[in-house]
Amino acid sequence: MAETENEVEVLVQRVVKDINNAFKRNPNIDEIGLIPCPEVRYNRSPIVLVENKLGVESWCVKYLLPYVHNKLLLYRQRKQWLDREALVDITCTLLLLNPDFTTAWNVRKELLQCGALSPERDLYLGKLALTKFPKSPETWIHRRWILQQVLRECSSPGPDRKDQGDGDRHDAAEKTRLSEHLHRVLYEEMKVCADAAGRYPSNYNAWSHRIWVLQNMAPGNLQVLHDELSSMRQWVSMHVSDHSGFHYRQFLLKALVRELSQSLSSSSSPQHYHPQPSSNPSHSPHKANPLHQANGEATAAAPCPSPHSPEDLASMPALPQLFHQEVELCTDLIKSFPGHETLWCHRRHVFYLWHHWRRDHHYGQGFGSESPHLNHTDAGLSSHPHTACPGGVGLDRVQRRNGQAQEGQDAMEVDGVGVPDPRDTKRLKRGPPGPCPPALPSEHSFIASVLDSCRSPEQGRFALAYRKWLDSVIGQ
Amino acid sequence: MGTQVKDVVIKSDAPSALLLDKHADYIAAYGSKKDDYEYTLSEYLRMSGIYWGLTVMDLMGQLTRMNQQEISDFIKSCQHDCGGISASIGHDPHVLYTLSAVQILSLYDNVNVLDVDKMVEYVRGLQQEDGSFAGDKWGEIDTRFSFCAVATLALLGRLDAINMDKAVEFVLSCMNFDGGFGCRPGSESHAGQIYCCTGFLSIAGQLHQVNADLLGWWLCERQLPSGGLNGRPEKLPDVCYSWWVLASLKIIGRIHWIDKSKLRSFILACQDEETGGFADRPGDMVDPFHTLFGVAGLSLLGEGQIKDVNPVLCMPEDVLERLGLHPDLLS
């Protein structure tokens, strides 16, 4: 059945209006989808709104998309004028069907710049598009641009003071409001990323966006880093193939290492906030200003202020404990889910971070565990039956953050006690809190125990690859 | 109890012979139905689509079947006042399509239909203070764009237009502990990004900064039992990674670390005997993107019927020879 141009035009205009009315009627739409419905039905709207789900019947899409697509391009080439409202409606329809259409997002950027759109609206539109297209690169890219506008807004000088007298109070209140706003935006981004990560396995774009958000909206923020590490534990345990999810934990650990190490080095003047070395892409509009935060004021420049107050540091787990927990998580998962390359990659990465931190901070200086006679060929030495980490003096010293743990550390290494044998977990939990961070002998011991007990050829293969990696990359 | 490793199983009746004529027919006919809904959906990357089609035709010695004049006119109408090129008429300019346009016109030795100086200015203007490159005026940073920028300028003989030291510094800041590269500092290693960064470093003459053994190891771990390559751990194999991974290995001088014959079998199995073209993996729908990278991958593996492809620029070597371009490769 051939449709006249006019019929198509009428249909499309109606559909575009129906879509946009649906949003007006229900501002809580949280998912979009295509409804398989190949039969053309001119008399009924192909737009279906059920609860908070917006559906488009598939039959209309082949008319709808080319029409709105070409209309937008005619506008872009200045061959046909479209007013702001029409542009908003058309780009919305287009992007829900084809969110990789870069130019359509750019039109919306311009609309935002002239005040015809709010950032919230495009964050919402993007969120919807991601329910159907969780990888869409252009959607994530547009999102980052929007967030940069939000950041810029939040750090620009406050509104004109009407009353000079109230100026200070007004400023402080304004700063708090902005900080809370950014905090909400930040957590909303975490949620959007988590949803998209759940909709597509190992979603590189979702996770790299998540990292970008932390780097740009909460640089060096210990609380956020730590919260994220905690909250992601369960997620990764249920997605053991998700390499991007585990990489995110590696990113968090690395950032925590960086922040906590700096605090260590400035521990003589706890009130000082030292600027971090730039691991953040410096295209971020903000560079954290080194400001004293002793008076508790948020800095104007740092979006989510990250004061390293003594209280914060005291409430943070020590690095050895963080590493111990991460290795323990990794061990549990490796044993529960044999043959997952992702888990072994994660182990490599975590060990690497720990190994280098120890080396850089002279933690356990001069310990001989990495001398040749304690490599994996000396299985006898390193496969002592593991007991729970000794409590008492040795552990206390390991827990201290200022590098005085040397003696305790040496004792642990030579005894071949590192990561506790998982069979002793119960005993360990009853004992004093004892971080037993990884060490080469214990890692080789772990590999040996996996090889002994594994029945999966892949698991064996990955364990051997890990051993080879330890020997080549670490044990030099 | 074994875990099923994420991989495909190649059926015994999968294609095992190279069907070049079918592929040439597929590409020559692609897009002839211009009102197609699918075609509209992909218009936002049309310039790259044309580059994929033309390059694979040239590699197969069939470039003459394409309409040079029509394509040149099209590209000309995609250059904007700012000097940048868009994916199609009326779309916004971007460095991705600027590179594709220059690659296409280089095949035809016809770059001067464009305002080259303006284009160089456009690319120069995308470089940021930290050496990184934005994709367009809106500011997204990605190592892919660093590659696009230097590849474009290299083809034009204008690498002096940018701050190369800073550009190198940024790319190196994206190197990870596993020797790989991500899209920005701190991002996960990804075979596509690795291709862009090693390609970038090749053009910049800085390949010695790569840890070739470490990266080579990560790259050859991409090979799965089926012979195919994935882009990251625990992902399915995809024929386009036969390009991103293989080219990277070639650039860093470690291509012998891959089981070549198993990879060849996988790539051939991705052909569609009926329609021509290659799909991402055996049995899936074909498209020009995977067709180029399947053929280019076979070229890197030494397939006699296909022209030699340059691993840095993914263009026929004879074209680069004409331009006098010999990007570094590690041995």
XYZ file of N, CA, C and O in Angstrom, chain B residues 49-115:
268
model
N 31.081 5.074 6.795
C 30.526 3.960 6.033
C 31.090 3.914 4.612
O 31.404 2.843 4.093
N 31.212 5.091 4.017
C 31.763 5.158 2.651
C 33.240 4.760 2.681
O 33.724 4.007 1.813
N 33.941 5.225 3.678
C 35.354 4.855 3.820
C 35.501 3.330 3.954
O 36.359 2.723 3.307
N 34.640 2.701 4.771
C 34.737 1.248 4.929
C 34.515 0.557 3.585
O 35.270 -0.337 3.199
N 33.471 0.988 2.867
C 33.120 0.359 1.586
C 34.214 0.534 0.541
O 34.633 -0.430 -0.107
N 34.688 1.758 0.402
C 35.691 2.024 -0.627
C 37.018 1.335 -0.329
O 37.677 0.799 -1.223
N 37.400 1.360 0.941
C 38.681 0.756 1.302
C 38.667 -0.744 1.048
O 39.626 -1.294 0.495
N 37.575 -1.401 1.416
C 37.545 -2.850 1.190
C 37.501 -3.152 -0.315
O 38.126 -4.111 -0.784
N 36.823 -2.308 -1.073
C 36.819 -2.502 -2.524
C 38.224 -2.324 -3.082
O 38.669 -3.129 -3.923
N 38.924 -1.322 -2.618
C 40.293 -1.110 -3.100
C 41.184 -2.288 -2.728
O 41.978 -2.764 -3.539
N 41.039 -2.784 -1.492
C 41.847 -3.930 -1.070
C 41.580 -5.145 -1.954
O 42.455 -5.993 -2.136
N 40.347 -5.223 -2.475
C 39.991 -6.347 -3.336
C 40.231 -6.013 -4.807
O 39.850 -6.777 -5.686
N 40.816 -4.842 -5.066
C 41.108 -4.441 -6.439
C 39.863 -4.042 -7.225
O 39.851 -4.097 -8.446
N 38.807 -3.620 -6.531
C 37.518 -3.342 -7.187
C 37.063 -1.897 -7.003
O 35.879 -1.594 -7.116
N 37.982 -1.011 -6.735
C 37.593 0.364 -6.435
C 36.878 1.031 -7.606
O 35.998 1.866 -7.421
N 37.234 0.623 -8.805
C 36.661 1.278 -9.993
C 35.157 1.073 -10.124
O 34.497 1.774 -10.895
N 34.623 0.114 -9.392
C 33.171 -0.095 -9.463
C 32.392 0.969 -8.711
O 31.165 1.032 -8.781
N 33.103 1.801 -7.944
C 32.413 2.835 -7.155
C 32.441 4.165 -7.905
O 33.321 4.398 -8.735
N 31.518 5.028 -7.569
C 31.338 6.265 -8.325
C 32.157 7.401 -7.723
O 31.719 8.093 -6.803
N 33.346 7.593 -8.259
C 34.267 8.569 -7.694
C 33.717 9.984 -7.702
O 33.837 10.718 -6.725
N 33.111 10.367 -8.794
C 32.644 11.744 -8.910
C 31.558 12.051 -7.894
O 31.587 13.065 -7.208
N 30.602 11.128 -7.828
C 29.491 11.315 -6.889
C 30.017 11.447 -5.463
O 29.580 12.306 -4.693
N 30.983 10.589 -5.151
C 31.518 10.597 -3.795
C 32.301 11.876 -3.509
O 32.160 12.482 -2.453
N 33.105 12.302 -4.448
C 33.860 13.547 -4.255
C 32.936 14.734 -4.051
O 33.165 15.569 -3.164
N 31.883 14.792 -4.866
C 30.919 15.892 -4.723
C 30.259 15.847 -3.352
O 30.062 16.880 -2.702
N 29.912 14.645 -2.952
C 29.275 14.466 -1.643
C 30.177 14.977 -0.537
O 29.766 15.747 0.336
N 31.438 14.571 -0.578
C 32.370 14.965 0.476
C 32.556 16.470 0.503
O 32.574 17.100 1.568
N 32.653 17.052 -0.686
C 32.819 18.500 -0.767
C 31.669 19.227 -0.069
O 31.875 20.215 0.643
N 30.470 18.706 -0.252
C 29.311 19.370 0.360
C 29.185 19.062 1.842
O 28.261 19.532 2.504
N 30.123 18.274 2.349
C 30.111 17.996 3.788
C 31.142 18.813 4.554
O 31.241 18.681 5.776
N 31.901 19.645 3.829
C 32.850 20.480 4.553
C 32.142 21.738 5.041
O 31.460 22.413 4.275
N 32.307 22.043 6.311
C 31.626 23.194 6.896
C 32.547 24.419 6.912
O 33.748 24.300 6.661
N 31.983 25.561 7.251
C 32.761 26.800 7.293
C 33.944 26.712 8.242
O 34.992 27.319 8.010
N 33.762 25.931 9.317
C 34.853 25.822 10.292
C 35.991 24.959 9.769
O 37.043 24.852 10.404
N 35.764 24.327 8.617
C 36.818 23.490 8.049
C 36.601 22.006 8.299
O 37.151 21.158 7.592
N 35.796 21.676 9.314
C 35.546 20.282 9.642
C 34.558 19.628 8.696
O 33.791 20.308 8.006
N 34.587 18.307 8.680
C 33.732 17.541 7.768
C 32.667 16.795 8.570
O 32.970 16.252 9.641
N 31.468 16.740 8.037
C 30.389 16.006 8.709
C 30.181 14.646 8.056
O 30.690 14.372 6.979
N 29.410 13.810 8.738
C 29.185 12.447 8.245
C 28.340 12.440 6.979
O 28.464 11.548 6.148
N 27.479 13.426 6.871
C 26.607 13.514 5.698
C 26.130 14.957 5.575
O 26.367 15.771 6.471
N 25.423 15.236 4.492
C 24.991 16.614 4.244
C 24.005 17.056 5.319
O 23.039 16.357 5.622
N 24.281 18.224 5.903
C 23.388 18.762 6.918
C 23.720 18.318 8.337
O 23.221 18.890 9.302
N 24.581 17.298 8.467
C 24.997 16.876 9.812
C 26.117 17.777 10.319
O 26.718 18.526 9.545
N 26.416 17.688 11.597
C 27.442 18.546 12.178
C 28.839 17.954 11.976
O 29.009 16.732 11.976
N 29.864 18.809 11.843
C 31.226 18.314 11.618
C 31.804 17.631 12.856
O 31.388 17.898 13.984
N 32.764 16.745 12.598
C 33.387 15.989 13.687
C 34.709 15.423 13.167
O 34.830 15.136 11.984
N 35.663 15.233 14.069
C 36.984 14.760 13.647
C 36.940 13.344 13.083
O 37.758 12.970 12.240
N 35.978 12.535 13.555
C 35.858 11.166 13.036
C 35.629 11.187 11.533
O 36.239 10.415 10.782
N 34.720 12.066 11.105
C 34.329 12.083 9.689
C 35.309 12.906 8.871
O 35.422 12.718 7.658
N 36.036 13.786 9.551
C 37.109 14.512 8.884
C 38.185 13.518 8.459
O 38.666 13.552 7.318
N 38.528 12.594 9.348
C 39.504 11.573 8.989
C 38.977 10.695 7.859
O 39.679 10.458 6.865
N 37.754 10.203 8.015
C 37.192 9.326 6.978
C 37.214 10.011 5.619
O 37.553 9.388 4.602
N 36.860 11.285 5.595
C 36.832 12.023 4.329
C 38.218 12.082 3.704
O 38.398 11.841 2.496
N 39.211 12.371 4.518
C 40.583 12.467 4.002
C 41.083 11.093 3.542
O 41.774 10.978 2.525
N 40.693 10.059 4.269
C 41.085 8.720 3.839
C 40.487 8.390 2.481
O 41.158 7.866 1.586
N 39.200 8.692 2.304
C 38.530 8.408 1.034
C 39.207 9.171 -0.097
O 39.538 8.603 -1.150
N 39.404 10.462 0.106
C 39.980 11.277 -0.966
C 41.424 10.887 -1.246
O 41.905 11.037 -2.372
N 42.112 10.340 -0.237
C 43.472 9.853 -0.463
C 43.462 8.642 -1.388
O 44.354 8.474 -2.215
N 42.430 7.801 -1.253
C 42.323 6.651 -2.155
C 42.260 7.133 -3.602
O 42.817 6.526 -4.511
N 41.566 8.256 -3.780
C 41.375 8.817 -5.114
C 42.423 9.858 -5.475
O 42.366 10.443 -6.550
N 43.336 10.106 -4.559
C 44.361 11.136 -4.784
C 43.711 12.479 -5.126
O 44.100 13.152 -6.087
N 42.705 12.829 -4.353
C 41.852 13.956 -4.710
C 41.530 14.842 -3.501
O 40.469 15.433 -3.419
N 42.470 14.919 -2.591
C 42.195 15.634 -1.340
C 41.901 17.113 -1.577
O 41.209 17.764 -0.807
N 42.416 17.642 -2.686
C 42.293 19.082 -2.889
C 40.933 19.582 -3.333
O 40.755 20.778 -3.550
N 39.945 18.683 -3.420
C 38.581 19.194 -3.610
C 38.122 19.905 -2.335
O 37.156 20.651 -2.340
N 38.839 19.622 -1.242
C 38.515 20.274 0.023
C 39.435 21.468 0.256
O 40.503 21.554 -0.345
N 39.009 22.337 1.161
C 39.881 23.416 1.618
C 40.778 22.821 2.705
O 40.376 22.728 3.880
